[in-house]
N, CA and C of each residue as an Amber inpcrd file, in Angstrom:
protein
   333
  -8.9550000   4.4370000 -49.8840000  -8.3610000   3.2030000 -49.4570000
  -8.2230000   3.1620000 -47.9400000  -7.5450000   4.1550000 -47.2760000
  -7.6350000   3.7870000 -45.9480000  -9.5300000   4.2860000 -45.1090000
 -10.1450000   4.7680000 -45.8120000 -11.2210000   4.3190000 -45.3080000
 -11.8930000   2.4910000 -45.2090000 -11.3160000   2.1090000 -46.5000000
 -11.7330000   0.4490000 -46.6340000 -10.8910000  -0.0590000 -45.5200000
  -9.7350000   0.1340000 -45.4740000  -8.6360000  -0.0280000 -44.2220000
  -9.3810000  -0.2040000 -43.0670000  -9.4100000   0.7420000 -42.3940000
 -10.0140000   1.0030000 -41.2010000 -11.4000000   0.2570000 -40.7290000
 -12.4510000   0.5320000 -41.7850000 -13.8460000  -0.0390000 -41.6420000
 -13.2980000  -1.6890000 -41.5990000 -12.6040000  -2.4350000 -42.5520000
 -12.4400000  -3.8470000 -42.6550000 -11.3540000  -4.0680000 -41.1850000
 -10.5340000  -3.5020000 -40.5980000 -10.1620000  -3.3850000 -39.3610000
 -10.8890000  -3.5140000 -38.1190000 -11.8660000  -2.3740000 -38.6050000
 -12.4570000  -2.7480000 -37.4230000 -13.7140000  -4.0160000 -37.5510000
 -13.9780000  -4.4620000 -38.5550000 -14.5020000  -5.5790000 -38.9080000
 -14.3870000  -6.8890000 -38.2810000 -12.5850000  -7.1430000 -38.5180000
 -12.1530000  -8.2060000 -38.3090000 -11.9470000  -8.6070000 -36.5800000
 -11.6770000  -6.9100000 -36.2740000 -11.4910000  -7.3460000 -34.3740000
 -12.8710000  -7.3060000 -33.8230000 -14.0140000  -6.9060000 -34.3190000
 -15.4630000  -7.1560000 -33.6660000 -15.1610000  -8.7820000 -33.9210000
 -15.2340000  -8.9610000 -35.2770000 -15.7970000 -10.6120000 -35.4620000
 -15.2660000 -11.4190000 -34.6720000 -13.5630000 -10.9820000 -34.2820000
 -12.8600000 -12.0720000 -33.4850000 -13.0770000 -12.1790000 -31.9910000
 -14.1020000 -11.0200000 -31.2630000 -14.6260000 -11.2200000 -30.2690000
 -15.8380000 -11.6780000 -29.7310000 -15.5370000 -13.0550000 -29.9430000
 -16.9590000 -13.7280000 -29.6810000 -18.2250000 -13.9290000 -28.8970000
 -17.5310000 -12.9380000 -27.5120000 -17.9040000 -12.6980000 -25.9780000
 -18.8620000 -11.6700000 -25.9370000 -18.9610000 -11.0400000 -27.0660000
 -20.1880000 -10.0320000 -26.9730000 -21.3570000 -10.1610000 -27.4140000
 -22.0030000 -11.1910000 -26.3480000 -23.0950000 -11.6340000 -27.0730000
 -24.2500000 -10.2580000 -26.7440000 -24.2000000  -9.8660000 -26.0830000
 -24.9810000  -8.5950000 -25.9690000 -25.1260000  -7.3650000 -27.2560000
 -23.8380000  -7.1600000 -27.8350000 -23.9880000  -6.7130000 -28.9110000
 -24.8650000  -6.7310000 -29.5740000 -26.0260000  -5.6420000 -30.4130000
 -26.9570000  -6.0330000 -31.4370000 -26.2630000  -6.1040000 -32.5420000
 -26.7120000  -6.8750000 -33.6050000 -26.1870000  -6.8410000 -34.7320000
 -27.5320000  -7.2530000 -35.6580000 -27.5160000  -6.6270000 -37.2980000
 -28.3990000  -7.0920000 -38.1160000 -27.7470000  -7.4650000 -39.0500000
 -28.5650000  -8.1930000 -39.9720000 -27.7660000  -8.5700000 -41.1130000
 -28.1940000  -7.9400000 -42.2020000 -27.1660000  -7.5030000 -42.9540000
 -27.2190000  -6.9810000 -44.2510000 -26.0330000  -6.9580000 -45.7130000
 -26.6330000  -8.0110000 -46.3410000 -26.7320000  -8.1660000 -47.6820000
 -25.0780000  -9.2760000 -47.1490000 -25.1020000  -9.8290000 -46.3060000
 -24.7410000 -11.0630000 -45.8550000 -23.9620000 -10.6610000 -45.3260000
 -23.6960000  -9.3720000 -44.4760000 -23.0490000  -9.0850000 -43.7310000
 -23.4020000  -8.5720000 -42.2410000 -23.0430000  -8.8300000 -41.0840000
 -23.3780000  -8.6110000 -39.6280000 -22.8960000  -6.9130000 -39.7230000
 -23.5060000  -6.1840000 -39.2910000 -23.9330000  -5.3950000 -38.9690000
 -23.3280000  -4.5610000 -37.3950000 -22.6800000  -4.2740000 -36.9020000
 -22.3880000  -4.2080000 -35.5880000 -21.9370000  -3.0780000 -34.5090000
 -22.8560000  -2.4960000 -33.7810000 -22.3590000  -1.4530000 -32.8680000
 -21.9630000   0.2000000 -33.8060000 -21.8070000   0.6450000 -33.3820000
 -21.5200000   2.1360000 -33.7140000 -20.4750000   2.1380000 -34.1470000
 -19.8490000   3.6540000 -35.0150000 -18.4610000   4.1790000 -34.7590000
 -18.7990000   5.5620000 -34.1810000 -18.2800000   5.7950000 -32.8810000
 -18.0830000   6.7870000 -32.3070000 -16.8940000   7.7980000 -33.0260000
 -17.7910000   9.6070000 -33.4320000 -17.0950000  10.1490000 -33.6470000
 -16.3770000  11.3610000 -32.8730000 -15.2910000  10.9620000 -31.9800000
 -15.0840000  12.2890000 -31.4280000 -14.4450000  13.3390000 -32.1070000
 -14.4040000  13.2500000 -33.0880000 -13.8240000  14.4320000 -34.1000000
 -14.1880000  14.6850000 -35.3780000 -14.8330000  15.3480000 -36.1660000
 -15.4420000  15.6050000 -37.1620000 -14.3480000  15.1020000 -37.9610000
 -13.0820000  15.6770000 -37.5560000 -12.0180000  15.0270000 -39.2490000
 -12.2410000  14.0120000 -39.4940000 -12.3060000  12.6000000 -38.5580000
 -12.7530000  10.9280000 -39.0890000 -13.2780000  11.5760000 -40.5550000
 -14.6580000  11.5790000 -40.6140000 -15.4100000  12.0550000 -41.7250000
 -14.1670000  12.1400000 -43.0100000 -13.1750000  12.5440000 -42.9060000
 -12.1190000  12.9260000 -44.3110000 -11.6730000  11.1720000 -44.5490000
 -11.5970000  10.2210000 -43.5740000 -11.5480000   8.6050000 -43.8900000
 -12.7380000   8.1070000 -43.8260000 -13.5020000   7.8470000 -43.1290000
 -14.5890000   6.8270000 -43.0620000 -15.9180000   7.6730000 -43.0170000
 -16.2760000   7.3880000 -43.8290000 -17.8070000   8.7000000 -44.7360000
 -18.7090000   8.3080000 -43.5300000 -19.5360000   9.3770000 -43.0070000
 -20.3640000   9.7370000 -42.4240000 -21.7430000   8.9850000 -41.9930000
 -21.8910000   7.8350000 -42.8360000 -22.7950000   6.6980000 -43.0680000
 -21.9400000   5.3510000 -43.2000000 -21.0850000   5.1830000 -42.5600000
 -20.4420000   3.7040000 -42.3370000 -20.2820000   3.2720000 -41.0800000
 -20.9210000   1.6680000 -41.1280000 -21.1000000   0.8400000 -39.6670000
 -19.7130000  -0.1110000 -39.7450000 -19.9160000  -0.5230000 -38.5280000
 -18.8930000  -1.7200000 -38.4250000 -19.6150000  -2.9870000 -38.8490000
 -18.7830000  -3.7190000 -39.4990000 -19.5520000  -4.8230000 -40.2420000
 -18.5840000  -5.8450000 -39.7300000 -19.3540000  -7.2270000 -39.4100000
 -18.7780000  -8.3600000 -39.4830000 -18.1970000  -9.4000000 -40.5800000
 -17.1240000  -9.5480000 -41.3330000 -17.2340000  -9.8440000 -42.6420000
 -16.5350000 -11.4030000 -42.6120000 -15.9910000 -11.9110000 -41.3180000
 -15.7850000 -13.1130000 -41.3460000 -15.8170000 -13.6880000 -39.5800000
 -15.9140000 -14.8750000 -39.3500000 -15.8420000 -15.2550000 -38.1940000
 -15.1310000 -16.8410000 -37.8090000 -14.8490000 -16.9080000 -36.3190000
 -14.5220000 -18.4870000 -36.2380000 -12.8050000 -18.1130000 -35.9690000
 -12.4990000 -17.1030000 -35.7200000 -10.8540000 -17.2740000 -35.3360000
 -10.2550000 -16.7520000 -33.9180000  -9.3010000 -17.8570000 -33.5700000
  -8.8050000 -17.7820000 -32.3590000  -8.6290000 -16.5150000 -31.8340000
  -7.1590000 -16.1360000 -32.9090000  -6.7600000 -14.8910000 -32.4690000
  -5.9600000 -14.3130000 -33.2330000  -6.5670000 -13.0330000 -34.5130000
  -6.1200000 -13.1280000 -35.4890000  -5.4280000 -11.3090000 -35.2670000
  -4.3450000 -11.3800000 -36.1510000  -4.1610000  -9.9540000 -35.7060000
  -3.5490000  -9.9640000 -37.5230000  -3.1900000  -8.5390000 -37.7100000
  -2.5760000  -7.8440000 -38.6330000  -3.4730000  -6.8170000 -38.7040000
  -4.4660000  -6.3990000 -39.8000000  -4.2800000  -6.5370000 -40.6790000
  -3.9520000  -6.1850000 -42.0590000  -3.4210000  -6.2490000 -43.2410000
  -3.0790000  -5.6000000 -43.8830000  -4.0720000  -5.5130000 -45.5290000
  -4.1470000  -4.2980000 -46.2890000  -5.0320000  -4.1420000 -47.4880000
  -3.8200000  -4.3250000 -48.5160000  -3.9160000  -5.2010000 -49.4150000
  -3.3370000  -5.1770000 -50.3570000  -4.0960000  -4.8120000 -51.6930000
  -3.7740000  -3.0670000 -51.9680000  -5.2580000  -2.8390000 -53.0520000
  -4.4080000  -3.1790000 -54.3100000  -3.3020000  -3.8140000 -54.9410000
  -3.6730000  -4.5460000 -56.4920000  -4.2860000  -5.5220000 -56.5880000
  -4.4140000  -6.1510000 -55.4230000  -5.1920000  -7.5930000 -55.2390000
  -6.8010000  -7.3340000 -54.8770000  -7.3480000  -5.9240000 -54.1360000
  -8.2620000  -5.8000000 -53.1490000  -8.4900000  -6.9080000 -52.1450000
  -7.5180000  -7.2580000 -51.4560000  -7.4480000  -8.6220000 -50.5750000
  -7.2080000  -7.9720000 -49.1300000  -7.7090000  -8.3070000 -48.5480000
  -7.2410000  -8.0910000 -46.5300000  -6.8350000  -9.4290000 -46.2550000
  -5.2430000  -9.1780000 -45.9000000  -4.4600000 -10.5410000 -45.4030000
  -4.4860000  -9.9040000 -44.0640000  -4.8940000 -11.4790000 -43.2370000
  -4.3440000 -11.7040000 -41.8660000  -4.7280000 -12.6880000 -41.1560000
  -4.0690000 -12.8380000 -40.1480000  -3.3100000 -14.2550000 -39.6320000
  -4.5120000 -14.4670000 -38.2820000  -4.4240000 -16.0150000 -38.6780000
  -4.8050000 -16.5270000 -36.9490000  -3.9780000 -17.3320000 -35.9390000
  -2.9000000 -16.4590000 -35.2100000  -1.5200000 -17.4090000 -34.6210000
  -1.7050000 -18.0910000 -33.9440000  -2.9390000 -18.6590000 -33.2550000
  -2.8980000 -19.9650000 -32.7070000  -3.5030000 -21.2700000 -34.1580000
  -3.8090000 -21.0670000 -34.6170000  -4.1010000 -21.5060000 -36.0830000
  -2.6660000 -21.8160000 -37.1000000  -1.8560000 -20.6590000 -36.9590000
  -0.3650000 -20.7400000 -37.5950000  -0.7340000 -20.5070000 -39.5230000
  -1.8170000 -19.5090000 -39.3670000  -2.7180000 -19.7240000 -40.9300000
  -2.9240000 -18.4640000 -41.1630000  -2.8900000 -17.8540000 -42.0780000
  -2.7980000 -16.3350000 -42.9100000  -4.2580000 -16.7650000 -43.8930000
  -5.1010000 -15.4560000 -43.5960000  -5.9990000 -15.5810000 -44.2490000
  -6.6580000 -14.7520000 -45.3510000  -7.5760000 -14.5820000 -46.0490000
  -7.5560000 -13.6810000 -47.2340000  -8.7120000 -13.8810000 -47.1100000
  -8.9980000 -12.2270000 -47.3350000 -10.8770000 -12.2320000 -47.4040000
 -10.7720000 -11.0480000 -48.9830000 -11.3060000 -11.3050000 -49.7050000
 -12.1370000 -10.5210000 -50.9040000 -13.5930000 -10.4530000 -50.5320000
 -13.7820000  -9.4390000 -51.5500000 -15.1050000  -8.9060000 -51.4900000
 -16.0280000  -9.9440000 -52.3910000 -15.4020000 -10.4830000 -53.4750000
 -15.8590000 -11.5380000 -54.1060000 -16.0060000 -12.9770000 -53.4410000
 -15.1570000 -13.4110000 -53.1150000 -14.9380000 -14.7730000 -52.3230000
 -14.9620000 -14.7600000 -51.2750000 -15.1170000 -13.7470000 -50.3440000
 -15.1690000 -13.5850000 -48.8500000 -13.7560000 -14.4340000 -48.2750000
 -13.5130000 -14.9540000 -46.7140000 -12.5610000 -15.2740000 -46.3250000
 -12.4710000 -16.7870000 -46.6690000 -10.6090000 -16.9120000 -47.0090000
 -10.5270000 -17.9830000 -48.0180000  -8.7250000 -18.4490000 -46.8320000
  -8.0900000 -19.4080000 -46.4630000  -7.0520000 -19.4030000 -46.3810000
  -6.1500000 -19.3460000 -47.1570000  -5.0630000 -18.5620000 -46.9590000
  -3.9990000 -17.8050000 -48.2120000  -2.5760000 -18.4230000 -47.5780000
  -2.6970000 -19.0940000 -46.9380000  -0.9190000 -19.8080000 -45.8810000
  -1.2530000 -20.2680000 -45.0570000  -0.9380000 -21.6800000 -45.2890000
  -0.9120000 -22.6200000 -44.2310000   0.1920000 -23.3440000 -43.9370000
   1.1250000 -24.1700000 -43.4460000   1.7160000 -22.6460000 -41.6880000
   2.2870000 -21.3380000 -42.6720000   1.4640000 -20.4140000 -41.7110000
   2.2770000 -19.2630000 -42.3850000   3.6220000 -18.2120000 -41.3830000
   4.3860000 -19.2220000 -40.9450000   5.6570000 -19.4100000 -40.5860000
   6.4050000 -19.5920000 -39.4340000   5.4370000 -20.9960000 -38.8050000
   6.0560000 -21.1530000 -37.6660000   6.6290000 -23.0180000 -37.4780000
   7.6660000 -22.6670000 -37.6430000   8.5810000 -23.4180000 -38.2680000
   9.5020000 -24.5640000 -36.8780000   9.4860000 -24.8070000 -35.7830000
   9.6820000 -25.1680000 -34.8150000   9.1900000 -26.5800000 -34.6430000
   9.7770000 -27.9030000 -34.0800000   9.2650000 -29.0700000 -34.1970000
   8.5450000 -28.9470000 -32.5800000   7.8040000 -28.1340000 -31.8790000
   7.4230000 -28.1420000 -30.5910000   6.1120000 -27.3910000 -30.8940000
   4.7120000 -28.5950000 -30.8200000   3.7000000 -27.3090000 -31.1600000
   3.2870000 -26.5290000 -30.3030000   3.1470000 -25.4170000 -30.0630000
   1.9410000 -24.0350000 -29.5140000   3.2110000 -23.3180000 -28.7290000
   4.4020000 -23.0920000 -29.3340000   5.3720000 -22.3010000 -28.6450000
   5.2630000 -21.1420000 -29.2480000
């Protein structure tokens, strides 16, 4: 589990940086493909197996942070706070919105 953690982590902060257009990326099996994981320590290997890339698995958000694995669900929730929207990506349905506002409650928008 925290190998899925980590790999879908680092997933979500490649995708949300849109500025790297230099980056290569390929696609595979409908997923972007992206950049290395640098290992400076053989232990990684005991989380994230020895043959795993960074993958792009959703795109299109401001500025999304969390994020969190919820494995009874297999769901990765997390938020885009200029959006004010919590999002949910499965492996089945890919990214889906899961809260909309997800809790910013103030009659003054973008505070």
């Amino acid at each position: 589990m925290k190998a899925i953690t980590i790999i879908l982590l680092l997933s979500i902060l490649t995708g949300c940086n849109n500025t790297q257009q230099s980056t290569k990326t390929t696609e595979v099996n409908n997923y972007k493909k992206v950049g290395t994981i640098e290992r400076l320590d053989s232990s990684i290997n005991d989380i994230i197996s020895p043959g795993a890339q960074a993958e792009i698995i959703a795109e299109g958000f401001d500025w999304s942070e969390g994020p969190v694995w919820v494995e009874s669900h297999k769901m990765l929730l997390f938020s885009d706070v200029p959006r004010d929207t919590i999002f949910k990506w499965t492996e089945e349905k890919g990214k889906e919105v899961y809260l909309t506002p997800s809790g910013y409650t103030d009659s003054i928008p973008g505070r």
